Amino acid sequence: MTLIERAREAWMKCASLRETRRRLMRYTYGRQWDDPVRHPAHGIITEGQFMELQHRTPLTNNLLRSLVKGVVGRFRYNLALAASGDTEGPQLFGQATSRLPEGVAEGNRIDELDARMLEEFLISGCAIQHISVEGRPGGGPNVWVDNVSPARFFCNRFLDHRGQDLRLVGMIHEMSREEMLMRFGRSKSKAKVVAKAFAASSGELRVAGVDLAREDDNESFDYPSDPELCRVIEVWTYEVDVTRRRPTGKWMCSFMTADGTELKRMESPFGHGEHPFVIKFYPLTDGEVHPFIEDVIDQQRHINRLISEIDTVLAHAAKGTLLFPQEALIGGMTVEQQVGLWNQPGAVITYKGGPDNMPREVHSTLQTQGVSQLLETEMQLFRQISGVSAALQGESVGNSTSASLYDAQVANSTIGLLDIFATFNSFRAMRDEKVMRSGPGNII
């Protein structure tokens, strides 16, 4: 196969990872009724549409978002403790500060990048960053770290947690004509190749009639999400030279358009001689990714269904319905006037009673026994499955709890999260090491 075919094949093999991520993203950010179901009369529709056809309201109690925010918040809190030099506060998640030089860390806003990367890591199980050595507008360091969305990333299937069995890795870019000329058109001949490739890409969009408003356009291998831009594929391959007496391997980079037109090809210019990606998939069991959020999806669905069922029951239950016998109507008053008196606080309604009848006050009550207890049980199950307790999320645990006991509860509740945070810190350490070995004198 050609290199572009190998890249496209790797992209297609990552389709299930992207699809899982899209679903987990929808759930985390509140779109929790979009899973497809089959309706007998309407075919494939979403769960929310199915419920609406049954005249029920699909309600969402988004615990996933607060779960992710709580964990990321604790991570940011740990960074703040380390930055302040506080050695007495609870150091929850191991390494807190980056080992990058101060200028590189501040120029890249590395703490903000890592916080957003952790959020992605919790949701999709993927932490991917790209390191480049180049000049950018605004000055600052010339070593840049960028978060890479799994929606634009591809690689061969690998099993080693350190990624040492990677042989092909890359990502898709969207570039304007001017940016492509700046990056790849530094000679007249290359400028002609770039201009021709950009024109061909725009022509393909017009011929194909691609609907660029679709949700998954950003994940297309061939077409950009903006007709004013061009798809550029960055592919890194590990190639072994067997023509020499002692075979040697090296990482090679190619920038291509989706039709295979080569814009630039070069050997790794970095001091480490490797590809510029730092990759960590969790937990990568037999090459499979099972994100943190995936463990509590079913519990979240159950809570939503329970709340929707309760809402349906309450909506269709009789609430203060008055059964009023016609013979009890007061002469000269309409039913509406009588009901108005019934609903009015302090109203008095006269009626004919027996000689021993005394005036009595009427109250109505709404029966909801067990509802709050059942919801609380579901919340507790959610916390147990996720491993994130109320104390870890900063919730109140009672006025009688001392500060030291509260800190101990927070520290103990992190045991279930130690693995995922140790994995993420391993990713950060790999990133720092690769940045330090990139060689700031090399400009891509």
mmCIF file with all atom_site columns, N, CA and C in Angstrom, residues 351-380:
data_model
loop_
_atom_site.group_PDB
_atom_site.id
_atom_site.type_symbol
_atom_site.label_atom_id
_atom_site.label_alt_id
_atom_site.label_comp_id
_atom_site.label_asym_id
_atom_site.label_entity_id
_atom_site.label_seq_id
_atom_site.pdbx_PDB_ins_code
_atom_site.Cartn_x
_atom_site.Cartn_y
_atom_site.Cartn_z
_atom_site.occupancy
_atom_site.B_iso_or_equiv
_atom_site.pdbx_formal_charge
_atom_site.auth_seq_id
_atom_site.auth_comp_id
_atom_site.auth_asym_id
_atom_site.auth_atom_id
_atom_site.pdbx_PDB_model_num
ATOM 1  N N  . TYR A 1 351 ? -72.516 23.839 54.459 1.00 0.00 ? 351 TYR A N  1
ATOM 2  C CA . TYR A 1 351 ? -73.237 22.670 53.963 1.00 0.00 ? 351 TYR A CA 1
ATOM 3  C C  . TYR A 1 351 ? -74.207 22.192 55.052 1.00 0.00 ? 351 TYR A C  1
ATOM 4  N N  . LYS A 1 352 ? -75.168 21.421 54.658 1.00 0.00 ? 352 LYS A N  1
ATOM 5  C CA . LYS A 1 352 ? -76.142 20.893 55.606 1.00 0.00 ? 352 LYS A CA 1
ATOM 6  C C  . LYS A 1 352 ? -75.601 19.618 56.247 1.00 0.00 ? 352 LYS A C  1
ATOM 7  N N  . GLY A 1 353 ? -75.488 19.631 57.518 1.00 0.00 ? 353 GLY A N  1
ATOM 8  C CA . GLY A 1 353 ? -74.993 18.462 58.238 1.00 0.00 ? 353 GLY A CA 1
ATOM 9  C C  . GLY A 1 353 ? -75.989 18.027 59.294 1.00 0.00 ? 353 GLY A C  1
ATOM 10 N N  . GLY A 1 354 ? -75.622 16.968 60.018 1.00 0.00 ? 354 GLY A N  1
ATOM 11 C CA . GLY A 1 354 ? -76.460 16.476 61.094 1.00 0.00 ? 354 GLY A CA 1
ATOM 12 C C  . GLY A 1 354 ? -76.360 17.361 62.320 1.00 0.00 ? 354 GLY A C  1
ATOM 13 N N  . PRO A 1 355 ? -77.149 17.071 63.326 1.00 0.00 ? 355 PRO A N  1
ATOM 14 C CA . PRO A 1 355 ? -77.152 17.915 64.533 1.00 0.00 ? 355 PRO A CA 1
ATOM 15 C C  . PRO A 1 355 ? -75.850 17.856 65.308 1.00 0.00 ? 355 PRO A C  1
ATOM 16 N N  . ASP A 1 356 ? -75.093 16.762 65.187 1.00 0.00 ? 356 ASP A N  1
ATOM 17 C CA . ASP A 1 356 ? -73.847 16.624 65.953 1.00 0.00 ? 356 ASP A CA 1
ATOM 18 C C  . ASP A 1 356 ? -72.607 17.001 65.148 1.00 0.00 ? 356 ASP A C  1
ATOM 19 N N  . ASN A 1 357 ? -72.770 17.432 63.886 1.00 0.00 ? 357 ASN A N  1
ATOM 20 C CA . ASN A 1 357 ? -71.597 17.780 63.059 1.00 0.00 ? 357 ASN A CA 1
ATOM 21 C C  . ASN A 1 357 ? -70.948 19.058 63.554 1.00 0.00 ? 357 ASN A C  1
ATOM 22 N N  . MET A 1 358 ? -69.626 19.009 63.620 1.00 0.00 ? 358 MET A N  1
ATOM 23 C CA . MET A 1 358 ? -68.843 20.182 63.980 1.00 0.00 ? 358 MET A CA 1
ATOM 24 C C  . MET A 1 358 ? -68.048 20.654 62.758 1.00 0.00 ? 358 MET A C  1
ATOM 25 N N  . PRO A 1 359 ? -67.709 21.932 62.699 1.00 0.00 ? 359 PRO A N  1
ATOM 26 C CA . PRO A 1 359 ? -66.869 22.397 61.578 1.00 0.00 ? 359 PRO A CA 1
ATOM 27 C C  . PRO A 1 359 ? -65.528 21.658 61.568 1.00 0.00 ? 359 PRO A C  1
ATOM 28 N N  . ARG A 1 360 ? -65.023 21.346 60.410 1.00 0.00 ? 360 ARG A N  1
ATOM 29 C CA . ARG A 1 360 ? -63.727 20.662 60.293 1.00 0.00 ? 360 ARG A CA 1
ATOM 30 C C  . ARG A 1 360 ? -62.937 21.246 59.127 1.00 0.00 ? 360 ARG A C  1
ATOM 31 N N  . GLU A 1 361 ? -61.600 21.138 59.297 1.00 0.00 ? 361 GLU A N  1
ATOM 32 C CA . GLU A 1 361 ? -60.676 21.703 58.312 1.00 0.00 ? 361 GLU A CA 1
ATOM 33 C C  . GLU A 1 361 ? -60.183 20.590 57.391 1.00 0.00 ? 361 GLU A C  1
ATOM 34 N N  . VAL A 1 362 ? -60.109 20.884 56.086 1.00 0.00 ? 362 VAL A N  1
ATOM 35 C CA . VAL A 1 362 ? -59.735 19.884 55.094 1.00 0.00 ? 362 VAL A CA 1
ATOM 36 C C  . VAL A 1 362 ? -58.340 20.201 54.551 1.00 0.00 ? 362 VAL A C  1
ATOM 37 N N  . HIS A 1 363 ? -57.430 19.202 54.531 1.00 0.00 ? 363 HIS A N  1
ATOM 38 C CA . HIS A 1 363 ? -56.090 19.332 53.953 1.00 0.00 ? 363 HIS A CA 1
ATOM 39 C C  . HIS A 1 363 ? -55.891 18.217 52.939 1.00 0.00 ? 363 HIS A C  1
ATOM 40 N N  . SER A 1 364 ? -55.015 18.481 51.928 1.00 0.00 ? 364 SER A N  1
ATOM 41 C CA . SER A 1 364 ? -54.654 17.439 50.951 1.00 0.00 ? 364 SER A CA 1
ATOM 42 C C  . SER A 1 364 ? -53.150 17.214 51.025 1.00 0.00 ? 364 SER A C  1
ATOM 43 N N  . THR A 1 365 ? -52.722 15.981 50.851 1.00 0.00 ? 365 THR A N  1
ATOM 44 C CA . THR A 1 365 ? -51.300 15.625 50.886 1.00 0.00 ? 365 THR A CA 1
ATOM 45 C C  . THR A 1 365 ? -50.957 14.844 49.621 1.00 0.00 ? 365 THR A C  1
ATOM 46 N N  . LEU A 1 366 ? -49.710 15.047 49.146 1.00 0.00 ? 366 LEU A N  1
ATOM 47 C CA . LEU A 1 366 ? -49.213 14.328 47.972 1.00 0.00 ? 366 LEU A CA 1
ATOM 48 C C  . LEU A 1 366 ? -48.337 13.184 48.449 1.00 0.00 ? 366 LEU A C  1
ATOM 49 N N  . GLN A 1 367 ? -48.670 11.965 48.098 1.00 0.00 ? 367 GLN A N  1
ATOM 50 C CA . GLN A 1 367 ? -47.964 10.790 48.571 1.00 0.00 ? 367 GLN A CA 1
ATOM 51 C C  . GLN A 1 367 ? -46.756 10.500 47.678 1.00 0.00 ? 367 GLN A C  1
ATOM 52 N N  . THR A 1 368 ? -45.520 10.674 48.230 1.00 0.00 ? 368 THR A N  1
ATOM 53 C CA . THR A 1 368 ? -44.296 10.390 47.473 1.00 0.00 ? 368 THR A CA 1
ATOM 54 C C  . THR A 1 368 ? -43.334 9.559  48.320 1.00 0.00 ? 368 THR A C  1
ATOM 55 N N  . GLN A 1 369 ? -43.891 8.645  49.146 1.00 0.00 ? 369 GLN A N  1
ATOM 56 C CA . GLN A 1 369 ? -43.026 7.866  50.005 1.00 0.00 ? 369 GLN A CA 1
ATOM 57 C C  . GLN A 1 369 ? -42.033 7.048  49.174 1.00 0.00 ? 369 GLN A C  1
ATOM 58 N N  . GLY A 1 370 ? -40.806 7.043  49.637 1.00 0.00 ? 370 GLY A N  1
ATOM 59 C CA . GLY A 1 370 ? -39.792 6.195  49.015 1.00 0.00 ? 370 GLY A CA 1
ATOM 60 C C  . GLY A 1 370 ? -39.027 6.815  47.867 1.00 0.00 ? 370 GLY A C  1
ATOM 61 N N  . VAL A 1 371 ? -39.542 7.936  47.309 1.00 0.00 ? 371 VAL A N  1
ATOM 62 C CA . VAL A 1 371 ? -38.890 8.523  46.144 1.00 0.00 ? 371 VAL A CA 1
ATOM 63 C C  . VAL A 1 371 ? -37.505 9.052  46.494 1.00 0.00 ? 371 VAL A C  1
ATOM 64 N N  . SER A 1 372 ? -37.437 9.870  47.551 1.00 0.00 ? 372 SER A N  1
ATOM 65 C CA . SER A 1 372 ? -36.141 10.446 47.914 1.00 0.00 ? 372 SER A CA 1
ATOM 66 C C  . SER A 1 372 ? -35.156 9.381  48.370 1.00 0.00 ? 372 SER A C  1
ATOM 67 N N  . GLN A 1 373 ? -35.641 8.344  49.089 1.00 0.00 ? 373 GLN A N  1
ATOM 68 C CA . GLN A 1 373 ? -34.753 7.274  49.532 1.00 0.00 ? 373 GLN A CA 1
ATOM 69 C C  . GLN A 1 373 ? -34.174 6.505  48.355 1.00 0.00 ? 373 GLN A C  1
ATOM 70 N N  . LEU A 1 374 ? -34.994 6.256  47.341 1.00 0.00 ? 374 LEU A N  1
ATOM 71 C CA . LEU A 1 374 ? -34.520 5.516  46.173 1.00 0.00 ? 374 LEU A CA 1
ATOM 72 C C  . LEU A 1 374 ? -33.479 6.322  45.400 1.00 0.00 ? 374 LEU A C  1
ATOM 73 N N  . LEU A 1 375 ? -33.716 7.622  45.241 1.00 0.00 ? 375 LEU A N  1
ATOM 74 C CA . LEU A 1 375 ? -32.744 8.466  44.560 1.00 0.00 ? 375 LEU A CA 1
ATOM 75 C C  . LEU A 1 375 ? -31.423 8.532  45.322 1.00 0.00 ? 375 LEU A C  1
ATOM 76 N N  . GLU A 1 376 ? -31.512 8.622  46.651 1.00 0.00 ? 376 GLU A N  1
ATOM 77 C CA . GLU A 1 376 ? -30.290 8.668  47.458 1.00 0.00 ? 376 GLU A CA 1
ATOM 78 C C  . GLU A 1 376 ? -29.506 7.367  47.325 1.00 0.00 ? 376 GLU A C  1
ATOM 79 N N  . THR A 1 377 ? -30.217 6.251  47.255 1.00 0.00 ? 377 THR A N  1
ATOM 80 C CA . THR A 1 377 ? -29.544 4.961  47.044 1.00 0.00 ? 377 THR A CA 1
ATOM 81 C C  . THR A 1 377 ? -28.815 4.938  45.710 1.00 0.00 ? 377 THR A C  1
ATOM 82 N N  . GLU A 1 378 ? -29.459 5.471  44.677 1.00 0.00 ? 378 GLU A N  1
ATOM 83 C CA . GLU A 1 378 ? -28.819 5.511  43.362 1.00 0.00 ? 378 GLU A CA 1
ATOM 84 C C  . GLU A 1 378 ? -27.585 6.407  43.376 1.00 0.00 ? 378 GLU A C  1
ATOM 85 N N  . MET A 1 379 ? -27.656 7.538  44.081 1.00 0.00 ? 379 MET A N  1
ATOM 86 C CA . MET A 1 379 ? -26.510 8.432  44.170 1.00 0.00 ? 379 MET A CA 1
ATOM 87 C C  . MET A 1 379 ? -25.338 7.745  44.878 1.00 0.00 ? 379 MET A C  1
ATOM 88 N N  . GLN A 1 380 ? -25.637 7.018  45.939 1.00 0.00 ? 380 GLN A N  1
ATOM 89 C CA . GLN A 1 380 ? -24.585 6.314  46.658 1.00 0.00 ? 380 GLN A CA 1
ATOM 90 C C  . GLN A 1 380 ? -23.942 5.233  45.786 1.00 0.00 ? 380 GLN A C  1
#
